[in-house]
CSV table of C-alpha atoms in Angstrom, one decimal:
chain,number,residue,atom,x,y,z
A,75,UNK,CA,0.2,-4.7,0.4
A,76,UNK,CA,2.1,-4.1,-3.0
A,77,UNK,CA,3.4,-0.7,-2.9
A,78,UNK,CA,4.2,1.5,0.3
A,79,UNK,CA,3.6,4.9,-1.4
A,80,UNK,CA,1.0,6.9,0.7
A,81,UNK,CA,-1.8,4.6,-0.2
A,82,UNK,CA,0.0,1.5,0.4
A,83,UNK,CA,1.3,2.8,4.2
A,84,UNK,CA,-2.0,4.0,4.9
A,85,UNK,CA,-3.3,1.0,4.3
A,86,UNK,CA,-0.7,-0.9,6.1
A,87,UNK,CA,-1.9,1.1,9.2
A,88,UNK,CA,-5.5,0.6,9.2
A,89,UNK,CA,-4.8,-3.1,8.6
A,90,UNK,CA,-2.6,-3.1,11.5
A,91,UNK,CA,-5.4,-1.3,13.3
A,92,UNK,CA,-8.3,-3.9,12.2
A,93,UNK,CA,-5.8,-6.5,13.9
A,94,UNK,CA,-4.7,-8.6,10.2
A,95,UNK,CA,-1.6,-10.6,10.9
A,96,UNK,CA,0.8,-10.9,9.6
A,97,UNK,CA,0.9,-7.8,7.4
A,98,UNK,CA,2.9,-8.3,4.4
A,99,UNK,CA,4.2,-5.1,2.7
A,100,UNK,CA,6.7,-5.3,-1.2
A,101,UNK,CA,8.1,-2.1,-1.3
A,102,UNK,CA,10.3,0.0,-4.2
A,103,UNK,CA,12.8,1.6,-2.0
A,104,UNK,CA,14.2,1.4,1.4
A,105,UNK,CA,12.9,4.7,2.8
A,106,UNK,CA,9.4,2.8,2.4
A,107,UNK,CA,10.3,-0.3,4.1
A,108,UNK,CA,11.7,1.3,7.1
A,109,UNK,CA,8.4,3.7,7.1
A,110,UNK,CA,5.9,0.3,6.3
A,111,UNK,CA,7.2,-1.1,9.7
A,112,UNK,CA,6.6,2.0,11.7
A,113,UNK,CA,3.3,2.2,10.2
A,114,UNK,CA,2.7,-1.5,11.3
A,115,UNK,CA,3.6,-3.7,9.0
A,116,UNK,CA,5.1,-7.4,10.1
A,117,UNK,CA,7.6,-7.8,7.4
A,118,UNK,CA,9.0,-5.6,4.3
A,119,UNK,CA,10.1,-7.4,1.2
A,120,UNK,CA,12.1,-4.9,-0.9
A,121,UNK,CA,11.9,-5.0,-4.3
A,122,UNK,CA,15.2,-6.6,-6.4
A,123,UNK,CA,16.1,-8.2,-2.9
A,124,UNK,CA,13.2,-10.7,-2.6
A,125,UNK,CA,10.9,-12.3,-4.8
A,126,UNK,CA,7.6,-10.7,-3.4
A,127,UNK,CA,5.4,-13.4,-4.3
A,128,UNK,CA,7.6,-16.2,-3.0
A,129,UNK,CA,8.1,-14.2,0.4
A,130,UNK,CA,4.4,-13.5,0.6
A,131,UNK,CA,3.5,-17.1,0.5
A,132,UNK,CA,6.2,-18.2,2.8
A,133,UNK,CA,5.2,-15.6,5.3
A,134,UNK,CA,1.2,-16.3,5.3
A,135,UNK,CA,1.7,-20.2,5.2
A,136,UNK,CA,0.5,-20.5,1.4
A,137,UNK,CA,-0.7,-17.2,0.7
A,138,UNK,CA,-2.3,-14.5,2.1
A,139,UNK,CA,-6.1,-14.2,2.9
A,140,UNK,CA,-6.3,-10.6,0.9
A,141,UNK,CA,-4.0,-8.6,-1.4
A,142,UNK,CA,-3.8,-5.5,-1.9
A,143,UNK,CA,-2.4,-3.5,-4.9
A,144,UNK,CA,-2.0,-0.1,-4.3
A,145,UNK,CA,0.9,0.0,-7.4
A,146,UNK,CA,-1.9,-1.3,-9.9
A,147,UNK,CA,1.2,-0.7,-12.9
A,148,UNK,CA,4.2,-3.2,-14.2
A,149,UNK,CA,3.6,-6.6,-12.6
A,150,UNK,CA,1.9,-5.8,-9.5
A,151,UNK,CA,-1.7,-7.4,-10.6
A,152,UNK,CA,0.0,-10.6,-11.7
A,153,UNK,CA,2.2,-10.4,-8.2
A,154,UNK,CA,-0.7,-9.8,-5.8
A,155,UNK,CA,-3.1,-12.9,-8.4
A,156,UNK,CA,0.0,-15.4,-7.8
A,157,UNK,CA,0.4,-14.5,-4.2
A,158,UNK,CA,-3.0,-14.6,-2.8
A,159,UNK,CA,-4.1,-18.1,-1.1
A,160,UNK,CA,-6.4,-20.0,-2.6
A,161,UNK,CA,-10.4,-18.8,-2.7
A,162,UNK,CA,-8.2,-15.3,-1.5
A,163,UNK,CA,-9.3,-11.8,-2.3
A,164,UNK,CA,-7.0,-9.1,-4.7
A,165,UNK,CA,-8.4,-5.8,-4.0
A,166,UNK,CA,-7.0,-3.3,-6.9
A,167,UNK,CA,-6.5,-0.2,-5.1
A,168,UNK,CA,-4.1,2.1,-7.0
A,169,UNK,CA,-5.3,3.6,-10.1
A,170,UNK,CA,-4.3,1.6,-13.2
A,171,UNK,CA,-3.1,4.3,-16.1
A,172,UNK,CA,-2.6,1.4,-18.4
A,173,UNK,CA,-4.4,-1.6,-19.1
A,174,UNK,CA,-3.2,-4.6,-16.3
A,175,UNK,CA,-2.4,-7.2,-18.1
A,176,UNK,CA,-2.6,-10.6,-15.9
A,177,UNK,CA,-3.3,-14.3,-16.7
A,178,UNK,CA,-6.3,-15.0,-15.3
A,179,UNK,CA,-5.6,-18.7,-14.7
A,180,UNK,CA,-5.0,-17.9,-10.7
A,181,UNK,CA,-8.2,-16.4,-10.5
A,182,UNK,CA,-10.0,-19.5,-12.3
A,183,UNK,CA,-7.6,-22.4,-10.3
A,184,UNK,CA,-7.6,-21.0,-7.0
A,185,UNK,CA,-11.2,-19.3,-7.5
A,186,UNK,CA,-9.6,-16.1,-6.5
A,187,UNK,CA,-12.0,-12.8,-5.8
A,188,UNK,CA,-10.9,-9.9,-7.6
A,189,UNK,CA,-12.8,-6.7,-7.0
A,190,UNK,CA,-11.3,-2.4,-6.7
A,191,UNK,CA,-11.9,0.0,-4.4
A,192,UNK,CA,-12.7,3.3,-4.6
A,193,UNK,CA,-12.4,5.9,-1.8
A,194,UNK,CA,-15.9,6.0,-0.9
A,195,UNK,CA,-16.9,2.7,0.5
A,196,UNK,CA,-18.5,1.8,3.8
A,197,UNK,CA,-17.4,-0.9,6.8
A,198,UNK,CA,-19.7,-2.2,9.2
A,199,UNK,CA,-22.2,0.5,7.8
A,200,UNK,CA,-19.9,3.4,8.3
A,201,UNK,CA,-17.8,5.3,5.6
A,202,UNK,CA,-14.3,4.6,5.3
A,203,UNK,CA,-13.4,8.5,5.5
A,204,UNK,CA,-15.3,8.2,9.0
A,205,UNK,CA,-13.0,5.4,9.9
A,206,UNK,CA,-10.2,7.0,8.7
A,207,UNK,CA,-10.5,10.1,10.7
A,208,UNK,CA,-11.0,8.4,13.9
A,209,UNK,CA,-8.2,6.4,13.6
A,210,UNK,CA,-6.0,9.6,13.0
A,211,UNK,CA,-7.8,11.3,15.6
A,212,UNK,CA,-7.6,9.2,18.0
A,213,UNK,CA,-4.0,8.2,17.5
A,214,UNK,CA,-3.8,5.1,16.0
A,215,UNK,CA,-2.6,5.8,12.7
A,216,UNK,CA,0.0,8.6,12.7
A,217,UNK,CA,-0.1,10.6,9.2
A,218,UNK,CA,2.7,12.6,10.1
A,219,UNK,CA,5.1,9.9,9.7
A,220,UNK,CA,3.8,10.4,5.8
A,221,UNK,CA,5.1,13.9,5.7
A,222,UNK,CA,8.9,13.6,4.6
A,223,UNK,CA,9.6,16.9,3.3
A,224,UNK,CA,8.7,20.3,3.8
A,225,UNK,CA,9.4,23.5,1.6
A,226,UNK,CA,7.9,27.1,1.4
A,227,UNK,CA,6.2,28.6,-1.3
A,228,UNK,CA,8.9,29.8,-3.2
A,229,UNK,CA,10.9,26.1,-3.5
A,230,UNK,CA,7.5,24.7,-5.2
A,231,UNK,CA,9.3,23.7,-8.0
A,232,UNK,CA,11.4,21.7,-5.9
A,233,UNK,CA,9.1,20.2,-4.1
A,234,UNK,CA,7.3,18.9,-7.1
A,235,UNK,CA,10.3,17.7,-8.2
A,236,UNK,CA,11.2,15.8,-4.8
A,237,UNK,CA,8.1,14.2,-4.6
A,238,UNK,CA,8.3,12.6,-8.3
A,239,UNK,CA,11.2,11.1,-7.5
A,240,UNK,CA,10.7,8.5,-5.1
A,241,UNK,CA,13.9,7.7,-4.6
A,242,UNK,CA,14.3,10.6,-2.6
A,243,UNK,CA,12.9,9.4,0.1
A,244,UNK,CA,10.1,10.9,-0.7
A,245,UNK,CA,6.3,10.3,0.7
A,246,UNK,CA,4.5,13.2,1.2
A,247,UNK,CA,5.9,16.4,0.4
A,248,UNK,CA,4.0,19.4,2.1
A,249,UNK,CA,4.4,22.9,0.6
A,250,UNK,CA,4.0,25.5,3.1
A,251,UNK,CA,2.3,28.9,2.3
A,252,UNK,CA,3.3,30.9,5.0
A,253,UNK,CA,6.5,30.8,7.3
């Protein structure tokens, strides 16, 4: 995984859940990396500490079977296309606000698979949001963990600004409506 925001964690879980090995997860701050490996993941690379590409590789003996990019900004595409094994997958999972740009001479060389994902797809012939809440309901994948911060009503404006700052230690920041 490239990113451990929400997305990135979540996916972390269900991966860990689905039984991948090793799980692989670059995040931004340190508050994420401590949270990826309670959420399942087999080893944090930290942004600025590690080259993410170069520890990926090392860690899945030449790349790993299937990237995913739950950042989709900056470098991440290029990261998760020069990280992925040969004849790999790169799923694009976060939602690009500017164009990705990314040499595509991975994809042609190691005859990578590129595709996105979108929150509606199916496994096995079930929907994911089936999955999902079956693995939260039955206690394999603990949301709560997600929930860093809590405010009432009146410290909204706080809370917005919490959560847009990341290094906060911010996740998920709940707003409460009644006390």
């Amino acid at each position: 995984m490239i990113g451990a925001g929400t997305i990135g964690l979540l996916c972390a879980a269900v991966a860990a859940q689905r039984g991948a090995s090793p799980i692989v997860v670059v995040a931004k701050h340190p508050h994420q990396a401590e949270l990826a490996e309670r959420m399942g993941a087999d080893l944090m690379i930290q942004l600025g500490k590690a080259d993410p590409v170069k520890a990926m590789r090392e860690a899945c003996d030449g790349g790993p079977d299937a990237v995913i990019d739950c950042v989709a900004a900056g470098t991440s595409f290029s990261s998760a296309l020069a990280a992925a094994r040969r004849q790999g997958r790169v799923v694009v999972v976060g939602e690009a606000t500017r164009p990705l740009l990314a040499a595509l001479g991975p994809v042609i060389h190691r005859e990578l698979e590129v595709t996105g994902s979108f929150c509606y797809g199916t496994t096995d012939g079930k929907p994911d949001f089936a999955w999902a809440i079956e693995l939260i309901q039955d206690g394999k994948v603990d949301v709560e963990r997600l929930v860093t911060h809590t405010l009432p009503l009146h410290r909204m404006e706080e809370a917005f600004g919490i959560a847009a700052d990341k290094s906060s230690g911010a996740i998920k920041v709940i707003v409460r409506f009644a006390e």
